[in-house]
Tab-separated table of N, CA and C in Angstrom:
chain	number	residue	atom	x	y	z
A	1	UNK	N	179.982	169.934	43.296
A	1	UNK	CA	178.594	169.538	43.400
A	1	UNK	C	178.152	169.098	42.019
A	2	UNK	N	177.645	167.885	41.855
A	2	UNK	CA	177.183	167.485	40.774
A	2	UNK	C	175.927	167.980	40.193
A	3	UNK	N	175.330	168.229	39.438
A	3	UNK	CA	174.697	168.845	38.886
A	3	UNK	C	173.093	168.613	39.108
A	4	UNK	N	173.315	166.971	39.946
A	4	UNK	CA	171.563	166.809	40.406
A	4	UNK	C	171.612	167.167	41.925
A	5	UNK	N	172.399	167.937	42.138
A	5	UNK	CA	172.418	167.728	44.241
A	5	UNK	C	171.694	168.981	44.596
A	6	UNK	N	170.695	168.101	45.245
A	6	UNK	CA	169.072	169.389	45.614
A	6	UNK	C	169.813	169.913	47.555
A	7	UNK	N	170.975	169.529	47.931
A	7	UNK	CA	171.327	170.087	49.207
A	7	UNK	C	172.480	170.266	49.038
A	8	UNK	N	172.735	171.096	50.229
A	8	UNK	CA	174.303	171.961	50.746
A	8	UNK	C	174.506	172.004	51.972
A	9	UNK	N	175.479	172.471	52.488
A	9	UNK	CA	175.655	172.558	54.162
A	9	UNK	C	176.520	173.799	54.030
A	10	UNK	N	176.402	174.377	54.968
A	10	UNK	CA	177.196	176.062	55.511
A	10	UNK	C	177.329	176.243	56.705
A	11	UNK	N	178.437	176.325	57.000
A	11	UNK	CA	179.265	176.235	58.226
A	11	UNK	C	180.739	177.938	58.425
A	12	UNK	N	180.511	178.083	59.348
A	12	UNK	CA	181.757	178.705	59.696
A	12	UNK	C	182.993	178.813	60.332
A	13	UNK	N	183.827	179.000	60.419
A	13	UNK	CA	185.101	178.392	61.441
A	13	UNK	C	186.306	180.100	61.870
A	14	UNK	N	186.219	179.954	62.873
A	14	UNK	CA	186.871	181.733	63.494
A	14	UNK	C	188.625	180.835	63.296
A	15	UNK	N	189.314	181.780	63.054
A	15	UNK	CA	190.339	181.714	62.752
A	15	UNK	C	191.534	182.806	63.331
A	16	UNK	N	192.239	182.544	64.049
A	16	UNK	CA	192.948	183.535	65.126
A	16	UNK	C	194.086	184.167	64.022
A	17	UNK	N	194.084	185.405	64.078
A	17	UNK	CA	194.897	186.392	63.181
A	17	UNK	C	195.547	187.385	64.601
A	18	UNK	N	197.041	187.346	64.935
A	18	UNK	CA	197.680	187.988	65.756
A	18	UNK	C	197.630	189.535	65.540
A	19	UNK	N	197.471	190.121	64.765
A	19	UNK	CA	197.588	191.736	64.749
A	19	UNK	C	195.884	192.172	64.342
A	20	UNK	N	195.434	193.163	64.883
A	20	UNK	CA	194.336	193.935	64.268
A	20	UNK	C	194.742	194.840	63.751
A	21	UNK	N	194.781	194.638	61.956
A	21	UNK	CA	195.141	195.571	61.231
A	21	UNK	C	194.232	196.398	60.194
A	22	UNK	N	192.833	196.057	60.533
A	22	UNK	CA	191.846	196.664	59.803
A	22	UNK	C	190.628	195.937	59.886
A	23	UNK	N	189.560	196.499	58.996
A	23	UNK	CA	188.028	196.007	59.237
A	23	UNK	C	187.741	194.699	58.956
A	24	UNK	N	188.837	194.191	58.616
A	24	UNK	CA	188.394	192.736	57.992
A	24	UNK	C	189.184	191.836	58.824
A	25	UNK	N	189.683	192.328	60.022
A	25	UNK	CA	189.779	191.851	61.654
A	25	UNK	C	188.763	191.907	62.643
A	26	UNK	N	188.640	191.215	63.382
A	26	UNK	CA	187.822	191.751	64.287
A	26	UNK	C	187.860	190.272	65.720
A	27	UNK	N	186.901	190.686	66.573
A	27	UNK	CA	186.599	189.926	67.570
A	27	UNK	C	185.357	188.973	67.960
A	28	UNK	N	185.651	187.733	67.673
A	28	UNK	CA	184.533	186.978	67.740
A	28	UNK	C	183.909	186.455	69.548
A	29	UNK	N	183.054	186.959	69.827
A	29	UNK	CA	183.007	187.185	71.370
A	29	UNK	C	182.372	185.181	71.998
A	30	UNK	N	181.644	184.962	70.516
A	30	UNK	CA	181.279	183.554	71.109
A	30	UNK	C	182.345	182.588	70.986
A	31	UNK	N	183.211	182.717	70.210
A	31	UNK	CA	184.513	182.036	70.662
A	31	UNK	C	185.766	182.162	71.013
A	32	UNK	N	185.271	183.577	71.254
A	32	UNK	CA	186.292	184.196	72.107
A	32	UNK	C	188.133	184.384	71.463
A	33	UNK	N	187.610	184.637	69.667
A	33	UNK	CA	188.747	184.223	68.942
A	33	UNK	C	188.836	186.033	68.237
A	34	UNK	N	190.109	186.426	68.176
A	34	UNK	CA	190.157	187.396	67.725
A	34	UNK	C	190.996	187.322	66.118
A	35	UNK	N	190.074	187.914	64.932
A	35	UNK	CA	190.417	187.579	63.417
A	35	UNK	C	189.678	187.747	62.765
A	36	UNK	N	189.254	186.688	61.970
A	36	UNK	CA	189.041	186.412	60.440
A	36	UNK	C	187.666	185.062	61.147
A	37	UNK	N	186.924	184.706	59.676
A	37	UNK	CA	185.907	184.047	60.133
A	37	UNK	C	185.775	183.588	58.539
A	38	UNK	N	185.827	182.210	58.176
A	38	UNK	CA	185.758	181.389	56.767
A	38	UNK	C	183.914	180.866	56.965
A	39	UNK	N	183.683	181.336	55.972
A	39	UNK	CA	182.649	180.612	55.551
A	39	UNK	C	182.584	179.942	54.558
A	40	UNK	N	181.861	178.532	54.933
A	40	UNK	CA	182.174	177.481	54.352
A	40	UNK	C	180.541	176.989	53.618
A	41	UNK	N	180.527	176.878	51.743
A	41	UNK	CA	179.191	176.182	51.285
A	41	UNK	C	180.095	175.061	50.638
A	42	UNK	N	179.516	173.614	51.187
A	42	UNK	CA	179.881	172.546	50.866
A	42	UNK	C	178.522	171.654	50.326
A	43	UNK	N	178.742	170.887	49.036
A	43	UNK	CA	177.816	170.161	48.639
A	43	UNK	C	177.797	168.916	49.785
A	44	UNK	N	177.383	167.822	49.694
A	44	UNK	CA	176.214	166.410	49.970
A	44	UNK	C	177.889	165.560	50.776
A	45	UNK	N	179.080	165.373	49.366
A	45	UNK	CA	180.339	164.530	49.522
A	45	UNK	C	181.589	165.455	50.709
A	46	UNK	N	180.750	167.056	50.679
A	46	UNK	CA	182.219	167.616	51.479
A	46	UNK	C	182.774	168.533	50.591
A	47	UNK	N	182.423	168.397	49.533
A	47	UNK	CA	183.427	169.229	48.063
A	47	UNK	C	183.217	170.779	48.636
A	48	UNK	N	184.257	171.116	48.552
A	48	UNK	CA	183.976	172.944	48.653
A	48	UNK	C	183.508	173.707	48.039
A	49	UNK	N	182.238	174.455	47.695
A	49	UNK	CA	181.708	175.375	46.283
A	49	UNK	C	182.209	176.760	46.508
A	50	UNK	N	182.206	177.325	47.903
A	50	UNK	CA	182.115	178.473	48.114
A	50	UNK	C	182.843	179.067	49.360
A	51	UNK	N	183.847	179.911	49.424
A	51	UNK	CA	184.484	179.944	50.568
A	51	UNK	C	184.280	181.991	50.739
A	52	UNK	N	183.838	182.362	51.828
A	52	UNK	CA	183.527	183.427	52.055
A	52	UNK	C	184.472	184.251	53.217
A	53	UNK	N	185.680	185.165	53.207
A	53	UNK	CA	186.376	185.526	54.713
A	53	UNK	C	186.017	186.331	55.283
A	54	UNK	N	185.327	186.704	56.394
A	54	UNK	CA	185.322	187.871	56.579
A	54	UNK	C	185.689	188.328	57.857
A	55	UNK	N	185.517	189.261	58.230
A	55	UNK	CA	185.718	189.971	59.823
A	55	UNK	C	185.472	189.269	60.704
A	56	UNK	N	185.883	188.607	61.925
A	56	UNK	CA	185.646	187.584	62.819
A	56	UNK	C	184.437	188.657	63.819
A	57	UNK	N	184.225	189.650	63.856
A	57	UNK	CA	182.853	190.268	64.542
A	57	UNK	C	181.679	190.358	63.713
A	58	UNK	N	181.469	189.963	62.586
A	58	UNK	CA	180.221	190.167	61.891
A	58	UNK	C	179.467	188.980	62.417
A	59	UNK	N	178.198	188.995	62.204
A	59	UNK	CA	177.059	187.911	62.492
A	59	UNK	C	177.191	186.890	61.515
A	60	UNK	N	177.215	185.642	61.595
A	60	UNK	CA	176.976	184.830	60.446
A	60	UNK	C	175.750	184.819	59.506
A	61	UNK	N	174.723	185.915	60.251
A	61	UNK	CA	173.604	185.724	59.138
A	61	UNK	C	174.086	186.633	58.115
A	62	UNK	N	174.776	187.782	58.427
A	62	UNK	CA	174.687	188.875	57.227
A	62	UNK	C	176.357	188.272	56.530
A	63	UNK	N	176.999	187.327	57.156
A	63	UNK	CA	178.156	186.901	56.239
A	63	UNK	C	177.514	185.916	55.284
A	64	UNK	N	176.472	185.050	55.983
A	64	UNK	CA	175.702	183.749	55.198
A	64	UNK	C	175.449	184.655	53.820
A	65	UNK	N	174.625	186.054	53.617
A	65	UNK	CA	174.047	186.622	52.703
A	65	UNK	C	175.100	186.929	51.584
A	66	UNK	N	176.561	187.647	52.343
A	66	UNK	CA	177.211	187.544	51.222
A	66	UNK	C	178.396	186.126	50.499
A	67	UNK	N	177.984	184.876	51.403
A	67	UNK	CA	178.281	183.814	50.654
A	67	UNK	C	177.438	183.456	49.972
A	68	UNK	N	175.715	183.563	49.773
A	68	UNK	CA	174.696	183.113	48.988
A	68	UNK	C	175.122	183.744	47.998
A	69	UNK	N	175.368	185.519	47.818
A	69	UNK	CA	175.303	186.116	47.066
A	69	UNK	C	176.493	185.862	46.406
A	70	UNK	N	177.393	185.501	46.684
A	70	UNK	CA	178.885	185.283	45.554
A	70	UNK	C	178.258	183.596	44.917
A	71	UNK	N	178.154	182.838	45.938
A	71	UNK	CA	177.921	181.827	45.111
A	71	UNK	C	176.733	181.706	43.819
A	72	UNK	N	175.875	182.828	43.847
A	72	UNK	CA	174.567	182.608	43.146
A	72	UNK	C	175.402	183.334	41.899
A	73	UNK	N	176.160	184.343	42.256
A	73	UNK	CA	176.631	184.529	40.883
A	73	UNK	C	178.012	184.300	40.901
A	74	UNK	N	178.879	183.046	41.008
A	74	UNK	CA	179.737	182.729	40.774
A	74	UNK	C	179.425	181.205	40.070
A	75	UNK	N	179.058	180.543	40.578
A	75	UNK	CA	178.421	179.049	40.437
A	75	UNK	C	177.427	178.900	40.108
A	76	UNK	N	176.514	179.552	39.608
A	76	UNK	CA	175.174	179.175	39.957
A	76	UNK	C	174.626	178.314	39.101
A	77	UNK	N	175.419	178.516	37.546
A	77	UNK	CA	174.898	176.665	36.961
A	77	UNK	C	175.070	175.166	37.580
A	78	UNK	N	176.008	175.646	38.640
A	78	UNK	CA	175.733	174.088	39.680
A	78	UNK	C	174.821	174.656	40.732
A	79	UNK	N	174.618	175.283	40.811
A	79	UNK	CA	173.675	175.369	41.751
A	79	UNK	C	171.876	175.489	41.182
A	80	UNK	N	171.790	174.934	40.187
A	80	UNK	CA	170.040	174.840	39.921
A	80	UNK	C	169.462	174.017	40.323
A	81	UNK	N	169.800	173.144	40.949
A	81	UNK	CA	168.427	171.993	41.784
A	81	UNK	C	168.570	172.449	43.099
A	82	UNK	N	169.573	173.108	43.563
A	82	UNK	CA	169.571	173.508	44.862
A	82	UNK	C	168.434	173.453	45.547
A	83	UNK	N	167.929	172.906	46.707
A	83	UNK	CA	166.696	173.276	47.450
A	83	UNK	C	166.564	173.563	48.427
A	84	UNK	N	167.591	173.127	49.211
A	84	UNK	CA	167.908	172.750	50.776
A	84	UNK	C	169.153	173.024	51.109
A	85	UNK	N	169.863	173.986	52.188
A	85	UNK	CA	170.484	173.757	52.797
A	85	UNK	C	170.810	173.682	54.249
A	86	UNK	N	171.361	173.298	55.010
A	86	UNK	CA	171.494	173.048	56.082
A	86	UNK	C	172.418	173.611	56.871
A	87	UNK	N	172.155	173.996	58.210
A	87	UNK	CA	173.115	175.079	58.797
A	87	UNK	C	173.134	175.318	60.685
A	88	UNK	N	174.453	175.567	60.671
A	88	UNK	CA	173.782	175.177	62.328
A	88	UNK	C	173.035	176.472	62.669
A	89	UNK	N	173.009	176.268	64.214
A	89	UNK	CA	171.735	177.456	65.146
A	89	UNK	C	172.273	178.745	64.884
A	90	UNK	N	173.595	179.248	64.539
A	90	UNK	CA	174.201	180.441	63.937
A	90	UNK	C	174.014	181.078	63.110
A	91	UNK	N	172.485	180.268	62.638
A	91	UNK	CA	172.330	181.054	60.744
A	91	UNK	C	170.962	180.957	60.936
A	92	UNK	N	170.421	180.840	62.349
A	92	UNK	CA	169.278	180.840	62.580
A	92	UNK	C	168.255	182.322	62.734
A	93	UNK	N	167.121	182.374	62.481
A	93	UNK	CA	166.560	183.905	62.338
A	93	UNK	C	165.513	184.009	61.035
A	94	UNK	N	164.138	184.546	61.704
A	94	UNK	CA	163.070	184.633	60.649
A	94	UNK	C	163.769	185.099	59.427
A	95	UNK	N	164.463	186.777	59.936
A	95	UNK	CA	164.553	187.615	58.267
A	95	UNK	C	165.620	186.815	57.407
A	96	UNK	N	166.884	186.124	57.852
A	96	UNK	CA	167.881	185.661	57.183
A	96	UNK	C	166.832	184.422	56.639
A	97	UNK	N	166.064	183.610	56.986
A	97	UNK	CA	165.017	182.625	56.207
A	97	UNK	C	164.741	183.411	55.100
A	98	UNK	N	164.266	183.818	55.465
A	98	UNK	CA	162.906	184.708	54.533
A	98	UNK	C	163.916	185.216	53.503
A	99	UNK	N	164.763	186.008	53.700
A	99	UNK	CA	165.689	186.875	52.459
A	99	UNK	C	166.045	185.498	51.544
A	100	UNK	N	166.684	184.501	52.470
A	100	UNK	CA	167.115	183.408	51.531
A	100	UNK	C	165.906	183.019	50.232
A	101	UNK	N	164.971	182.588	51.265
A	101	UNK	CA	163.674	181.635	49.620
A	101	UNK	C	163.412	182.867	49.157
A	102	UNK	N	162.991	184.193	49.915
A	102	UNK	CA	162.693	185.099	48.922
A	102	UNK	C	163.549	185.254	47.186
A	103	UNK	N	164.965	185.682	48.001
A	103	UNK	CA	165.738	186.082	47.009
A	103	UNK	C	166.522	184.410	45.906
A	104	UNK	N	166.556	183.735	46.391
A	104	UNK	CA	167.203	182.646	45.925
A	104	UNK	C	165.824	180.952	45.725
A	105	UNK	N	165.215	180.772	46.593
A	105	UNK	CA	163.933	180.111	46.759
A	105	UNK	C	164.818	179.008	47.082
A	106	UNK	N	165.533	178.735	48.473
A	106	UNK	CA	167.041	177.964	49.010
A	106	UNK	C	165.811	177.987	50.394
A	107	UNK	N	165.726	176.630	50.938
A	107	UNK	CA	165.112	176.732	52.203
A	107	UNK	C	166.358	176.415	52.950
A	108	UNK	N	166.602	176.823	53.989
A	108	UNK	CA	167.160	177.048	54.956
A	108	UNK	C	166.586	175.782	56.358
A	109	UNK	N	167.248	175.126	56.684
A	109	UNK	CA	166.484	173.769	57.272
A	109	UNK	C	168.362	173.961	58.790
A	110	UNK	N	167.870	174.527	59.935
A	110	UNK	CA	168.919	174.525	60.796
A	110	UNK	C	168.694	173.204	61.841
A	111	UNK	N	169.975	172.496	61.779
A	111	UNK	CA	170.068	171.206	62.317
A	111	UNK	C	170.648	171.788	63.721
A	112	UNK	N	169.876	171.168	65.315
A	112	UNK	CA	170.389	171.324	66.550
A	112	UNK	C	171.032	170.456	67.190
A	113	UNK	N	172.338	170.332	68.087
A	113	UNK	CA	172.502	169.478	68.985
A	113	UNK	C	171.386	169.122	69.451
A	114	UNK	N	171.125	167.813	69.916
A	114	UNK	CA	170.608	167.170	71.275
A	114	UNK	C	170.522	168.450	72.568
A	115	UNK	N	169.283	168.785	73.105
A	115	UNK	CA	169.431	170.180	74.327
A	115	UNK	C	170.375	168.706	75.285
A	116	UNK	N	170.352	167.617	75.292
A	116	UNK	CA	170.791	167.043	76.846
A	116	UNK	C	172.358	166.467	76.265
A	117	UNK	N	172.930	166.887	75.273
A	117	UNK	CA	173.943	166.409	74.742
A	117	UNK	C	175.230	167.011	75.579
A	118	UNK	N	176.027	165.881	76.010
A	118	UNK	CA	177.145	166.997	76.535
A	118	UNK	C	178.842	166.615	75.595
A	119	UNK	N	179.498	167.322	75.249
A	119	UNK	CA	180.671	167.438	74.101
A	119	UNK	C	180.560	167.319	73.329
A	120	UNK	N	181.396	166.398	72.197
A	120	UNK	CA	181.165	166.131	70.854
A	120	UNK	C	180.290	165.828	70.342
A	121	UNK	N	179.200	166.114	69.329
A	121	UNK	CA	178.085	165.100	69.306
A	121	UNK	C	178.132	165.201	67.369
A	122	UNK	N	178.045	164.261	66.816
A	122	UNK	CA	178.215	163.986	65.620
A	122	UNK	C	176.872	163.990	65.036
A	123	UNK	N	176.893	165.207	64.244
A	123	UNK	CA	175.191	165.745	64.283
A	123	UNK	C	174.883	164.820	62.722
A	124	UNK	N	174.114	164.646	62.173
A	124	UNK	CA	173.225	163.912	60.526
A	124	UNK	C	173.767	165.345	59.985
A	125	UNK	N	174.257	165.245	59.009
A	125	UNK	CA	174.013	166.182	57.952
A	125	UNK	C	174.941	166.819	57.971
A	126	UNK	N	175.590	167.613	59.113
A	126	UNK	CA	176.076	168.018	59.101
A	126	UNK	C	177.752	168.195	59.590
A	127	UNK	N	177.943	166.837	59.429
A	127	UNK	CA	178.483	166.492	59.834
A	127	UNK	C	180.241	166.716	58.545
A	128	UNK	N	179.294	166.818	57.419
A	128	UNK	CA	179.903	167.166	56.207
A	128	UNK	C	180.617	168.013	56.599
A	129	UNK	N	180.335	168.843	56.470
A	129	UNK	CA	180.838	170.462	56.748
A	129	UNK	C	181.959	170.057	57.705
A	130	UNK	N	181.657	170.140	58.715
A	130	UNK	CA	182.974	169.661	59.731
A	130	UNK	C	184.685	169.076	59.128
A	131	UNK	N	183.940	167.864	58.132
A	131	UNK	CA	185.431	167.305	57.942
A	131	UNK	C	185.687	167.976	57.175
A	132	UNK	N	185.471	168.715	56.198
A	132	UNK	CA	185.828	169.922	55.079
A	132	UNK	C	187.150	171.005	56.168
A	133	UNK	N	185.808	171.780	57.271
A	133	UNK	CA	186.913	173.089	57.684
A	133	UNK	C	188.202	171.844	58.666
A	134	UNK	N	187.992	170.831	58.878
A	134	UNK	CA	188.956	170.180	59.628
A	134	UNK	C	190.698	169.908	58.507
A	135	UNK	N	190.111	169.844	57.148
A	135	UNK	CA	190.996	169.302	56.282
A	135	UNK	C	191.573	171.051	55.461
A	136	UNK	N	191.040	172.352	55.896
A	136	UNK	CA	191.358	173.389	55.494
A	136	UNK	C	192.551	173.857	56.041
């Protein structure tokens, strides 16, 4: 991320791990994937800033918190114009808003499919994110 880029995108991708061998396994019931779960903060071009693994049963809001939180203090001199990021309906939720601008002042802006959309639908914005976990 270059040093003037006021947006980001955050995305997650479940990842199938054959054995449950501890807490940082688990079962993801909305995709029905049993593992691990990558979270993904990508600047504006796709570039990767921040990659987060965790338990494929945790919520993405409280995994989102500890990718804000590594990236704010891992990166965070690229991250000062930050303003905006973008995220699908998975990171959606008053308190996960609110903790974000509270603690970081990062608005949180969640992009939806089309409600009448049916399969693939190649969303604005976020579309970033996608070719990133596709090329992981």
């Amino acid at each position: 991320m270059n040093r003037c880029s006021s947006a980001a995108i955050v995305d997650s991708q479940s990842i199938e791990n054959g054995t449950m061998v501890g807490k940082s396994v688990g079962f993801d019931a909305g995709k029905r994937v049993k593992g691990r779960k990558r979270h993904f903060l990508v600047d504006t071009l796709g570039l990767v800033l921040m990659v987060v693994v965790t338990s494929a049963y945790e919520s993405d809001s409280s995994d989102a918190k500890k990718l804000f939180a590594q990236a704010h203090q891992r990166i965070s001199d690229r991250l000062t114009r930050l303003v905006c990021i973008w995220v699908d309906a998975g990171y959606q939720g008053q308190g996960l808003m609110k903790w974000v601008i509270d603690t970081y002042r990062w608005i949180l802006e969640v992009v939806r499919r089309p409600s009448d959309a049916k399969g693939f639908v190649l969303l604005p914005k976020r579309w970033v994110v996608e070719r990133s976990n596709g090329r992981v």
